[in-house]
Coordinates of C-alpha atoms and ligand atoms in Angstrom, one line a residue:
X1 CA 0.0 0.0 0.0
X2 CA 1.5 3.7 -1.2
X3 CA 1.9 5.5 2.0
X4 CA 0.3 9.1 1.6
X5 CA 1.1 12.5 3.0
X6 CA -0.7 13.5 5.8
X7 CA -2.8 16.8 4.4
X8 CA -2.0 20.2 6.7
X9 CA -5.3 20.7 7.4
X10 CA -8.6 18.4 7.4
X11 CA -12.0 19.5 7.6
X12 CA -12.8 17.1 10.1
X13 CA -16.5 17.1 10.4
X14 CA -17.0 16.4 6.7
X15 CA -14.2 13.4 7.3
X16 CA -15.9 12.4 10.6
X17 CA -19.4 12.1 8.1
X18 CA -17.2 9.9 5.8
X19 CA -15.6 7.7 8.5
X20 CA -12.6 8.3 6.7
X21 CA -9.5 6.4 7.7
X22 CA -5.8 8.0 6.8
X23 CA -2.6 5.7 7.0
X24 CA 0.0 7.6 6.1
X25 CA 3.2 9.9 7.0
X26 CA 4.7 13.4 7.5
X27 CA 8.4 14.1 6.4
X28 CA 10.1 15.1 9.8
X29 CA 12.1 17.8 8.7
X30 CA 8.7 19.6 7.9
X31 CA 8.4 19.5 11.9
X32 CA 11.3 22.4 13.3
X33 CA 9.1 23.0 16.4
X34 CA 9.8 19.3 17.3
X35 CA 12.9 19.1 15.2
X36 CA 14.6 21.6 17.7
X37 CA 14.8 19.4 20.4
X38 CA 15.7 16.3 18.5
X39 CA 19.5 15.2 17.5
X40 CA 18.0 14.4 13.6
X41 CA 15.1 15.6 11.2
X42 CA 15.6 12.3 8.7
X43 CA 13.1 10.2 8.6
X44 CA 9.3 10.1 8.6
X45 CA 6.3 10.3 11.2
X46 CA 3.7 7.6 10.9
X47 CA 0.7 8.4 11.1
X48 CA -2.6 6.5 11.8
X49 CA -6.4 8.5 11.6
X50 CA -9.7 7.6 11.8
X51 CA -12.7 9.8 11.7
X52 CA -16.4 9.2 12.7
X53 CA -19.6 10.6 14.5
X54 CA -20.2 8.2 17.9
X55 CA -23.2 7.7 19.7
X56 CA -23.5 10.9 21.5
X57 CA -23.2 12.3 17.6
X58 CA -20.1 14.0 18.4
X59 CA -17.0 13.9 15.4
X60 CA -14.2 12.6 16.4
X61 CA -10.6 12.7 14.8
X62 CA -8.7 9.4 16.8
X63 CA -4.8 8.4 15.9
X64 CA -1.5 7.4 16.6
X65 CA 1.7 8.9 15.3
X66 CA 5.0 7.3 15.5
X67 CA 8.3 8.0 14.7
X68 CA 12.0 6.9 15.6
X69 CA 14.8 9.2 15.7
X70 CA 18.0 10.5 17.4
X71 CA 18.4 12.6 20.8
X72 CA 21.4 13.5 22.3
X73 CA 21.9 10.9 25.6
X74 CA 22.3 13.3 28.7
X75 CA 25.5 11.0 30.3
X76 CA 28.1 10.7 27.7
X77 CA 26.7 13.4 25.0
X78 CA 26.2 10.9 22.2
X79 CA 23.3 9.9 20.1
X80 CA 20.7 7.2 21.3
X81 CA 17.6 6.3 19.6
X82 CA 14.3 7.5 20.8
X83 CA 11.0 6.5 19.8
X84 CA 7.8 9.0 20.4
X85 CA 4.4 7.7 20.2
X86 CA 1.5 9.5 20.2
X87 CA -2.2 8.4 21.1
X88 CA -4.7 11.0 21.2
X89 CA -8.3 11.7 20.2
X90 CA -10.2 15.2 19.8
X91 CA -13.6 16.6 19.1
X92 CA -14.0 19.5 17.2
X93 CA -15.2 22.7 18.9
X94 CA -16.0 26.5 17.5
X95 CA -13.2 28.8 17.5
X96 CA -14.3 31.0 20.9
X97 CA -15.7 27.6 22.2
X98 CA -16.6 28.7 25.9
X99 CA -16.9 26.3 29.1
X100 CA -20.0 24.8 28.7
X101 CA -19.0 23.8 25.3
X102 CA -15.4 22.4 26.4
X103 CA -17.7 20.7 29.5
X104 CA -20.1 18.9 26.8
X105 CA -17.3 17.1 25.9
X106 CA -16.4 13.4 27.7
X107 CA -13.0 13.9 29.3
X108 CA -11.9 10.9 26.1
X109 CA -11.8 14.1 23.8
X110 CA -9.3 17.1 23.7
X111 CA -11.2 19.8 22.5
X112 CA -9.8 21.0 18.8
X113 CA -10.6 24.4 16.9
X114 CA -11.5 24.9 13.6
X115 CA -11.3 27.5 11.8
X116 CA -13.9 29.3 10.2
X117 CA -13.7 26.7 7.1
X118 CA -14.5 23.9 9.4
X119 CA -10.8 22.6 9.5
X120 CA -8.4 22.0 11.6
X121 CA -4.2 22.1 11.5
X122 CA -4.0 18.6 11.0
X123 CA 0.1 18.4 10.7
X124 CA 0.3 21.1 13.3
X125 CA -2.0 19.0 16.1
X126 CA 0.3 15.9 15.5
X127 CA 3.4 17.6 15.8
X128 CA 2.3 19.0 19.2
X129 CA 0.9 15.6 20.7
X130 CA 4.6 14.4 19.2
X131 CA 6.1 17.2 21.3
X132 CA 4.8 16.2 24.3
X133 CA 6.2 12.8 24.4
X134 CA 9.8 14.2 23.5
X135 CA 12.1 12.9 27.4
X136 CA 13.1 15.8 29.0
X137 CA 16.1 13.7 29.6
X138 CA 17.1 11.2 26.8
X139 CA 20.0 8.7 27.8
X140 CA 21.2 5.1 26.7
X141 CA 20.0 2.4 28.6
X142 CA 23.2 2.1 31.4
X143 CA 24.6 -1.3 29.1
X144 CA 24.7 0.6 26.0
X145 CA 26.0 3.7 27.5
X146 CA 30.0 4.3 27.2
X147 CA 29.8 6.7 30.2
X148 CA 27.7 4.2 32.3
X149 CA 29.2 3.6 35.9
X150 CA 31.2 6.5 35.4
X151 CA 29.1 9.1 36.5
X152 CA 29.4 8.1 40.0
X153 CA 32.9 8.3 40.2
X154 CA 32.7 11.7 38.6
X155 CA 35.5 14.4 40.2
X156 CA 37.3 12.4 43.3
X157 CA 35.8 13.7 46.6
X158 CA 39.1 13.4 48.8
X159 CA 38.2 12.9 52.4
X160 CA 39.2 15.7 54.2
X161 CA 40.3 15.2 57.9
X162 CA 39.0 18.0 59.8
X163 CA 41.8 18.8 62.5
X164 CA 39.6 20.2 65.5
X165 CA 41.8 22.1 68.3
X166 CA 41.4 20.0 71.6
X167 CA 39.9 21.7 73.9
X168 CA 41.3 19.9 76.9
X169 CA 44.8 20.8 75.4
X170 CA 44.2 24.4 75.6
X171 CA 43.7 24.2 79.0
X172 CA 46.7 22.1 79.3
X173 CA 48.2 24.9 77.4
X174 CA 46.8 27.6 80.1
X175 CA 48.0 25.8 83.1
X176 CA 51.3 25.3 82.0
X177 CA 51.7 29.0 81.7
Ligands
LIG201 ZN1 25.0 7.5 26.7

């Protein structure tokens, strides 16, 4: 099957209608908000969607998006692979939605804007779930990591013998006097 290119914007109500399914990809180096805090932009971001109207009769846009790629491992500065995965699902909302609105929603759905076309940023709302699940930290698992073990021994703490004046032999002192 020919993977496609995720479209930048879907107007998701008319896709929810449809209960249209996407398989498909972005190119990662179309990503530089996520891109930033990644150690590569090669490669491509799978991407899973399905649309549909449930029960209730709200649209919903569900998916996954997937993508392995390189961060910098916080112990010994190197590459290590990462892999972010995304699961999320939304219901569209107005643009101005208020409270009541956001509070009609089941707490399974993040709330997503469209714009006065009836879409929404498609590419933009995957690259921020991806975002999210960037590690604040990335590092090697501790076998695969040449600067395991060494952390610990990091700078030599030398013990230092702390040479406290005895009392006793300052009085010593005194009485000799
Ligand atoms: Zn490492």
């Amino acid at each position: 099957m020919q993977k496609l290119k995720i479209p930048v914007t879907l107007d998701i109500k008319r896709a929810a209608q449809h209960e249209t399914c996407y398989e498909g990809y972005i190119v990662l180096a179309q990503m530089k908000r996520l891109t930033v805090s990644l150690a590569s932009d090669q490669g491509d971001v799978d991407v899973k969607l399905q649309t549909g109207v449930d029960p209730r009769g709200l649209s919903f846009l569900k998916g996954q998006a997937q993508v392995s790629t390189l961060s910098i491992c916080q112990r010994c500065n190197q590459n290590v692979n990462i892999d972010l995965l995304a699961d999320f699902a939304y219901s569209p909302v107005k643009i101005g939605y208020d409270d009541d609105e956001e509070n009609q929603l089941p707490d399974y759905y993040e709330p997503i804007q469209i714009n006065e076309f009836g879409e929404i940023g498609l590419r933009d709302l995957i690259e921020d779930e991806l975002i999210l699940e960037v590690p604040l930290i990335a590092m090697h698992d501790e076998q695969d990591c040449p600067a395991a073990g060494k952390d610990m021994t990091w700078g030599k703490i030398e013990e230092v013998v702390e040479e406290k004046p005895n009392p006793f032999a300052v009085l010593k002192q005194l009485k000799r006097n």
